[in-house]
């Protein structure tokens, strides 16, 4: 068992290794016996567990008061008209998929497009250029670009 | 008498039953406020989010399809609204910690606990959005990894990966905060 696998199993089964399924438990105990970092990881998780559990119990009263205000506001105000139009997309699903999707596919697509652009720009095999145009391309363009234009006599 | 299920209430709401809608509000307003307050870190925004989420439920009820549990759909609406607010406003960490429901033995212990809670909430607030949502759904809302995966539209192993990364970040940031605190004491 690698440390990475051990970390995943901590999430799945909790920090009490003795309660894990037998095969995972034996492998985890073997890892803990030899790997100091794995023991540190387990100690860190054991310390984190009660803090997360404690925060979960936080402020139930602090949530009740605003919740009561919300239900009162909804009970007293006239409710809007219900929408009976059938949606083209199931919007909440679509939105959450868009908002919370991992960033890497977008980054990979962008990198791919950049690479494709570079390949197209730097390779003449992808773009067919006729002999006449090719001759034009191979002429010294610097003269065209940088040669100063004739200055009219009237200017001086 | 048996309490109607969320899905039964939704069927009634779809037919325009306002009493059923109010019963659903009683059931879900506190969950929406709690989740939103921990996500955006701001009580008044959390109230607005909860109200808007419930109004969306009312408006969309005739179009609701019971493909998934109502709770799953509702949390998706709340998360979307939270994401919109978070993009508009910064996180206000001080509003979130509030007070513990259980009384502490003395004032010093209460202060220490509140300080710890604030550090944890600030560390959670600093997580990337997906990791933060995964932590809030599993530890704060008490959902299983499978249910969190359904809400997030990902696989169980995807949620586990998010939780591994989130907890790694939390261990690092809380460990660093603790060391700083000890440094201040000396």
Short mmCIF file of C-alpha atoms in Angstrom, two decimals:
data_model
loop_
_atom_site.label_atom_id
_atom_site.label_comp_id
_atom_site.label_asym_id
_atom_site.label_seq_id
_atom_site.Cartn_x
_atom_site.Cartn_y
_atom_site.Cartn_z
CA UNK A 1 0.00 0.00 0.00
CA UNK A 2 1.32 3.43 -0.93
CA UNK A 3 0.92 6.50 1.25
CA UNK A 4 -1.46 7.96 -1.35
CA UNK A 5 -3.70 4.87 -1.16
CA UNK A 6 -3.56 5.05 2.63
CA UNK A 7 -4.70 8.69 2.50
CA UNK A 8 -7.69 7.76 0.29
CA UNK A 9 -8.64 4.90 2.61
CA UNK A 10 -8.54 7.29 5.59
CA UNK A 11 -11.21 9.34 3.83
CA UNK A 12 -13.26 6.25 2.99
CA UNK A 13 -13.06 4.32 6.28
CA UNK A 14 -12.09 6.92 8.91
CA UNK A 15 -9.09 7.25 11.19
CA UNK A 16 -9.66 4.10 13.27
CA UNK A 17 -7.58 1.65 11.25
CA UNK A 18 -8.67 -1.26 13.47
CA UNK A 19 -12.19 -0.93 12.01
CA UNK A 20 -11.09 -1.12 8.37
CA UNK A 21 -11.86 -4.16 6.19
CA UNK A 22 -9.27 -6.89 6.96
CA UNK A 23 -7.22 -6.70 3.74
CA UNK A 24 -6.91 -2.90 3.91
CA UNK A 25 -6.23 -2.98 7.64
CA UNK A 26 -3.34 -5.46 7.34
CA UNK A 27 -1.76 -3.47 4.49
CA UNK A 28 -2.23 -0.19 6.40
CA UNK A 29 -0.70 -1.60 9.58
CA UNK A 30 2.29 -2.81 7.58
CA UNK A 31 2.71 0.66 6.09
CA UNK A 32 2.36 2.34 9.49
CA UNK A 33 4.99 0.04 10.94
CA UNK A 34 7.59 1.12 8.40
CA UNK A 35 6.67 4.61 7.21
CA UNK A 36 7.13 7.56 9.59
CA UNK A 37 5.35 9.95 7.19
CA UNK A 38 2.29 7.66 7.10
CA UNK A 39 2.21 7.72 10.93
CA UNK A 40 2.44 11.53 10.81
CA UNK A 41 -0.39 11.60 8.28
CA UNK A 42 -2.58 9.45 10.53
CA UNK A 43 -1.78 11.64 13.57
CA UNK A 44 -2.68 14.77 11.57
CA UNK A 45 -5.99 13.23 10.49
CA UNK A 46 -6.81 12.15 14.06
CA UNK A 47 -6.17 15.73 15.21
CA UNK A 48 -8.28 17.21 12.41
CA UNK A 49 -11.30 14.91 12.92
CA UNK A 50 -12.68 16.44 16.17
CA UNK A 51 -12.12 19.96 14.88
CA UNK A 52 -14.24 19.26 11.80
CA UNK A 53 -16.85 17.50 13.92
CA UNK A 54 -16.86 20.41 16.40
CA UNK A 55 -17.35 22.96 13.65
CA UNK A 56 -20.25 20.91 12.30
CA UNK A 57 -22.11 21.48 15.58
CA UNK A 58 -21.35 25.20 15.41
CA UNK A 59 -23.96 27.82 15.87
CA UNK A 60 -27.18 25.94 15.35
CA UNK A 61 -29.02 28.80 17.10
CA UNK A 62 -27.23 31.33 14.92
CA UNK A 63 -28.69 29.54 11.88
CA UNK A 64 -32.17 29.16 13.35
CA UNK A 65 -32.84 32.88 13.71
CA UNK A 66 -32.15 33.86 10.08
CA UNK A 67 -33.95 30.71 8.91
CA UNK A 68 -37.03 31.83 10.84
CA UNK A 69 -36.77 35.26 9.18
CA UNK A 70 -36.61 33.57 5.76
CA UNK A 71 -39.67 31.40 6.39
CA UNK A 72 -41.58 34.39 7.77
CA UNK A 73 -40.68 36.53 4.77
CA UNK A 74 -41.82 33.78 2.41
CA UNK A 75 -45.01 33.22 4.37
CA UNK A 76 -45.98 36.91 4.39
CA UNK A 77 -45.04 37.94 0.86
CA UNK A 78 -47.20 37.00 -2.12
CA UNK A 79 -45.53 34.17 -4.02
CA UNK A 80 -44.53 34.76 -7.64
CA UNK A 81 -46.16 32.96 -10.56
CA UNK A 82 -44.91 29.44 -11.11
CA UNK A 83 -43.11 28.68 -14.33
CA UNK A 84 -44.84 25.96 -16.32
CA UNK A 85 -42.65 26.33 -19.37
CA UNK A 86 -40.67 23.16 -20.00
CA UNK A 87 -36.96 23.94 -19.87
CA UNK A 88 -34.67 23.11 -22.78
CA UNK A 89 -31.87 22.41 -20.31
CA UNK A 90 -32.12 21.29 -16.72
CA UNK A 91 -30.55 24.52 -15.63
CA UNK A 92 -29.31 23.80 -12.09
CA UNK A 93 -27.55 20.63 -13.28
CA UNK A 94 -26.05 22.46 -16.20
CA UNK A 95 -24.93 25.41 -14.08
CA UNK A 96 -23.34 23.35 -11.39
CA UNK A 97 -21.55 21.25 -13.98
CA UNK A 98 -20.18 24.45 -15.46
CA UNK A 99 -19.32 26.13 -12.17
CA UNK A 100 -17.75 23.24 -10.35
CA UNK A 101 -16.15 21.29 -13.15
CA UNK A 102 -12.40 20.67 -12.81
CA UNK A 103 -10.24 23.33 -14.47
CA UNK A 104 -7.84 20.94 -16.17
CA UNK A 105 -9.96 20.05 -19.26
CA UNK A 106 -10.26 23.76 -20.13
CA UNK A 107 -6.56 24.30 -19.57
CA UNK A 108 -5.72 21.23 -21.67
CA UNK A 109 -8.03 22.42 -24.47
CA UNK A 110 -6.44 25.89 -24.40
CA UNK A 111 -2.93 24.41 -24.44
CA UNK A 112 -3.94 22.12 -27.32
CA UNK A 113 -5.29 25.04 -29.33
CA UNK A 114 -2.15 27.06 -28.66
CA UNK A 115 0.01 24.14 -29.79
CA UNK A 116 -2.09 23.65 -32.92
CA UNK A 117 -1.80 27.37 -33.69
CA UNK A 118 1.96 27.21 -33.26
CA UNK A 119 2.21 24.16 -35.53
CA UNK A 120 0.06 25.76 -38.23
CA UNK A 121 2.01 29.00 -37.99
CA UNK A 122 5.46 27.44 -38.08
CA UNK A 123 4.92 24.65 -40.62
CA UNK A 124 4.50 25.28 -44.38
CA UNK A 125 3.42 21.68 -44.96
CA UNK A 126 0.01 22.32 -43.44
CA UNK A 127 -0.67 25.33 -45.66
CA UNK A 128 -0.49 24.88 -49.37
CA UNK A 129 1.42 27.75 -51.00
CA UNK A 130 1.65 28.01 -54.75
CA UNK A 131 5.05 28.55 -56.49
CA UNK A 132 4.30 32.21 -57.23
CA UNK A 133 3.26 32.95 -53.71
CA UNK A 134 6.22 30.95 -52.37
CA UNK A 135 8.59 33.11 -54.48
CA UNK A 136 6.95 36.17 -52.98
CA UNK A 137 7.40 34.82 -49.51
CA UNK A 138 11.11 34.12 -50.00
CA UNK A 139 11.91 37.65 -51.16
CA UNK A 140 13.50 39.95 -48.67
CA UNK A 141 10.52 41.56 -47.01
CA UNK A 142 12.64 43.73 -44.75
CA UNK A 143 13.21 46.13 -47.61
CA UNK A 144 9.49 46.47 -48.14
CA UNK A 145 8.79 47.02 -44.50
CA UNK A 146 11.67 49.23 -43.47
CA UNK A 147 12.61 51.19 -46.60
CA UNK A 148 11.58 54.73 -45.93
CA UNK A 149 9.14 56.14 -48.34
CA UNK A 150 10.15 59.02 -50.60
CA UNK A 151 9.74 62.29 -48.85
CA UNK A 152 8.00 64.86 -50.89
CA UNK A 153 9.95 67.99 -51.68
CA UNK A 154 7.21 70.10 -50.25
CA UNK A 155 7.74 68.52 -46.86
CA UNK A 156 11.34 69.76 -46.64
CA UNK B 1 -49.80 10.95 11.28
CA UNK B 2 -46.98 10.38 8.82
CA UNK B 3 -45.05 13.45 7.67
CA UNK B 4 -45.22 13.87 3.88
CA UNK B 5 -41.93 13.22 2.11
CA UNK B 6 -40.11 15.99 0.27
CA UNK B 7 -41.21 14.47 -3.02
CA UNK B 8 -44.86 14.40 -1.94
CA UNK B 9 -44.62 18.04 -0.90
CA UNK B 10 -43.08 18.87 -4.27
CA UNK B 11 -45.98 17.22 -6.09
CA UNK B 12 -48.39 19.39 -4.09
CA UNK B 13 -46.28 22.51 -4.68
CA UNK B 14 -46.27 21.76 -8.40
CA UNK B 15 -50.07 21.99 -8.23
CA UNK B 16 -49.76 25.43 -6.59
CA UNK B 17 -50.27 24.33 -2.95
CA UNK B 18 -48.81 27.20 -0.87
CA UNK B 19 -49.22 25.35 2.44
CA UNK B 20 -47.05 22.53 1.10
CA UNK B 21 -44.46 25.10 0.04
CA UNK B 22 -44.41 26.61 3.55
CA UNK B 23 -43.96 23.16 5.05
CA UNK B 24 -40.99 22.59 2.75
CA UNK B 25 -39.58 26.00 3.72
CA UNK B 26 -39.77 25.03 7.42
CA UNK B 27 -37.82 21.91 6.58
CA UNK B 28 -35.12 23.38 4.37
CA UNK B 29 -34.65 27.07 5.31
CA UNK B 30 -32.28 26.34 8.18
CA UNK B 31 -30.19 23.94 6.06
CA UNK B 32 -29.93 26.49 3.27
CA UNK B 33 -28.98 29.30 5.66
CA UNK B 34 -26.41 27.12 7.45
CA UNK B 35 -24.76 25.93 4.25
CA UNK B 36 -24.74 29.38 2.64
CA UNK B 37 -23.39 31.07 5.78
CA UNK B 38 -20.47 28.67 5.89
CA UNK B 39 -19.83 28.98 2.18
CA UNK B 40 -20.04 32.77 1.74
CA UNK B 41 -19.13 33.69 5.34
CA UNK B 42 -21.83 36.33 5.57
CA UNK B 43 -25.12 36.03 7.43
CA UNK B 44 -27.18 38.51 5.44
CA UNK B 45 -26.07 37.06 2.10
CA UNK B 46 -26.86 33.60 3.45
CA UNK B 47 -30.40 34.72 4.23
CA UNK B 48 -30.82 36.15 0.73
CA UNK B 49 -29.46 32.93 -0.78
CA UNK B 50 -31.81 30.75 1.26
CA UNK B 51 -34.81 32.90 0.34
CA UNK B 52 -33.93 32.95 -3.34
CA UNK B 53 -33.28 29.19 -3.39
CA UNK B 54 -36.70 28.50 -1.88
CA UNK B 55 -38.39 30.90 -4.28
CA UNK B 56 -36.71 29.09 -7.16
CA UNK B 57 -38.12 25.84 -5.81
CA UNK B 58 -41.60 27.38 -5.85
CA UNK B 59 -41.23 28.80 -9.35
CA UNK B 60 -39.70 25.66 -10.85
CA UNK B 61 -41.87 23.11 -9.00
CA UNK B 62 -44.18 22.39 -11.98
CA UNK B 63 -41.09 21.56 -14.05
CA UNK B 64 -39.38 19.49 -11.34
CA UNK B 65 -38.66 15.91 -12.33
CA UNK B 66 -38.11 13.42 -9.51
CA UNK B 67 -34.99 11.92 -11.18
CA UNK B 68 -33.00 12.59 -8.02
CA UNK B 69 -33.96 13.21 -4.41
CA UNK B 70 -35.34 16.68 -3.75
CA UNK B 71 -32.50 17.43 -1.29
CA UNK B 72 -29.90 16.78 -3.98
CA UNK B 73 -31.61 19.20 -6.36
CA UNK B 74 -32.11 21.80 -3.65
CA UNK B 75 -28.45 21.76 -2.57
CA UNK B 76 -27.45 22.24 -6.20
CA UNK B 77 -29.56 25.40 -6.35
CA UNK B 78 -28.06 26.66 -3.07
CA UNK B 79 -24.50 25.91 -4.23
CA UNK B 80 -25.07 27.73 -7.52
CA UNK B 81 -26.37 30.80 -5.71
CA UNK B 82 -23.42 30.65 -3.28
CA UNK B 83 -20.97 30.51 -6.18
CA UNK B 84 -22.58 33.57 -7.75
CA UNK B 85 -22.33 35.53 -4.50
CA UNK B 86 -18.76 34.40 -3.83
CA UNK B 87 -17.70 35.74 -7.23
CA UNK B 88 -19.27 39.06 -6.39
CA UNK B 89 -18.11 39.50 -2.80
CA UNK B 90 -15.13 38.56 -0.61
CA UNK B 91 -15.41 36.11 2.29
CA UNK B 92 -16.32 37.64 5.66
CA UNK B 93 -14.72 35.23 8.10
CA UNK B 94 -15.77 36.83 11.40
CA UNK B 95 -19.48 36.42 10.86
CA UNK B 96 -19.30 32.69 10.47
CA UNK B 97 -17.99 31.37 13.74
CA UNK B 98 -20.96 32.54 15.79
CA UNK B 99 -21.47 30.81 19.11
CA UNK B 100 -21.45 27.20 20.06
CA UNK B 101 -24.74 25.70 21.06
CA UNK B 102 -23.24 23.77 23.99
CA UNK B 103 -22.20 25.94 26.96
CA UNK B 104 -18.47 25.92 27.74
CA UNK B 105 -17.20 25.61 31.32
CA UNK B 106 -15.56 29.01 31.40
CA UNK B 107 -15.04 32.14 29.34
CA UNK B 108 -11.40 31.36 28.49
CA UNK B 109 -12.33 27.95 27.12
CA UNK B 110 -15.10 29.54 25.06
CA UNK B 111 -12.66 32.08 23.61
CA UNK B 112 -10.11 29.39 22.80
CA UNK B 113 -12.75 27.28 21.07
CA UNK B 114 -14.05 30.24 19.10
CA UNK B 115 -10.51 31.06 18.04
CA UNK B 116 -10.01 27.46 16.89
CA UNK B 117 -13.33 27.55 15.05
CA UNK B 118 -12.41 30.79 13.31
CA UNK B 119 -9.05 29.33 12.24
CA UNK B 120 -10.79 26.25 10.86
CA UNK B 121 -13.44 28.27 9.03
CA UNK B 122 -10.80 30.58 7.57
CA UNK B 123 -8.84 27.52 6.40
CA UNK B 124 -11.99 26.03 4.85
CA UNK B 125 -12.79 29.38 3.22
CA UNK B 126 -9.34 29.42 1.62
CA UNK B 127 -9.92 26.07 -0.12
CA UNK B 128 -10.76 25.94 -3.85
CA UNK B 129 -14.53 25.95 -4.45
CA UNK B 130 -14.95 22.27 -5.26
CA UNK B 131 -12.92 21.18 -2.24
CA UNK B 132 -14.83 23.59 0.00
CA UNK B 133 -18.18 22.28 -1.21
CA UNK B 134 -17.02 18.68 -0.65
CA UNK B 135 -15.95 19.49 2.93
CA UNK B 136 -19.18 21.36 3.71
CA UNK B 137 -21.38 18.62 2.30
CA UNK B 138 -19.63 15.70 4.00
CA UNK B 139 -18.58 17.13 7.39
CA UNK B 140 -21.02 19.99 7.97
CA UNK B 141 -24.13 18.57 6.33
CA UNK B 142 -23.25 14.98 7.20
CA UNK B 143 -23.85 13.56 3.72
CA UNK B 144 -22.20 10.35 2.61
CA UNK B 145 -19.51 10.59 -0.04
CA UNK B 146 -22.00 9.00 -2.48
CA UNK B 147 -24.64 11.67 -1.80
CA UNK B 148 -22.06 14.46 -2.06
CA UNK B 149 -20.94 12.96 -5.38
CA UNK B 150 -24.52 13.04 -6.64
CA UNK B 151 -24.91 16.70 -5.66
CA UNK B 152 -21.60 17.63 -7.26
CA UNK B 153 -22.31 15.57 -10.36
CA UNK B 154 -19.13 13.53 -9.96
CA UNK B 155 -18.08 10.02 -8.89
CA UNK B 156 -17.50 8.83 -5.32
CA UNK B 157 -13.77 8.51 -6.01
CA UNK B 158 -13.87 12.08 -7.36
CA UNK B 159 -15.30 13.27 -4.04
CA UNK B 160 -12.70 11.22 -2.15
CA UNK B 161 -9.94 12.89 -4.16
CA UNK B 162 -11.41 16.32 -3.37
CA UNK B 163 -11.56 15.41 0.32
CA UNK B 164 -7.98 14.10 0.34
CA UNK B 165 -6.75 17.36 -1.17
CA UNK B 166 -8.93 19.50 1.07
CA UNK B 167 -7.84 17.74 4.25
CA UNK B 168 -4.20 17.91 3.16
CA UNK B 169 -4.57 21.71 2.82
CA UNK B 170 -6.42 21.95 6.14
CA UNK B 171 -3.74 19.96 7.97
CA UNK B 172 -1.07 22.23 6.54
CA UNK B 173 -2.81 25.53 7.21
CA UNK B 174 -4.10 24.60 10.68
CA UNK B 175 -0.70 23.15 11.63
CA UNK B 176 0.95 26.39 10.53
CA UNK B 177 -1.65 28.47 12.43
CA UNK B 178 -1.07 26.38 15.57
CA UNK B 179 2.71 26.86 15.31
CA UNK B 180 2.18 30.62 14.91
CA UNK B 181 -0.06 30.63 17.99
CA UNK B 182 2.54 28.77 20.01
CA UNK B 183 5.17 31.22 18.76
CA UNK B 184 3.04 34.12 20.00
CA UNK B 185 2.71 32.53 23.41
CA UNK B 186 6.46 32.21 23.94
#
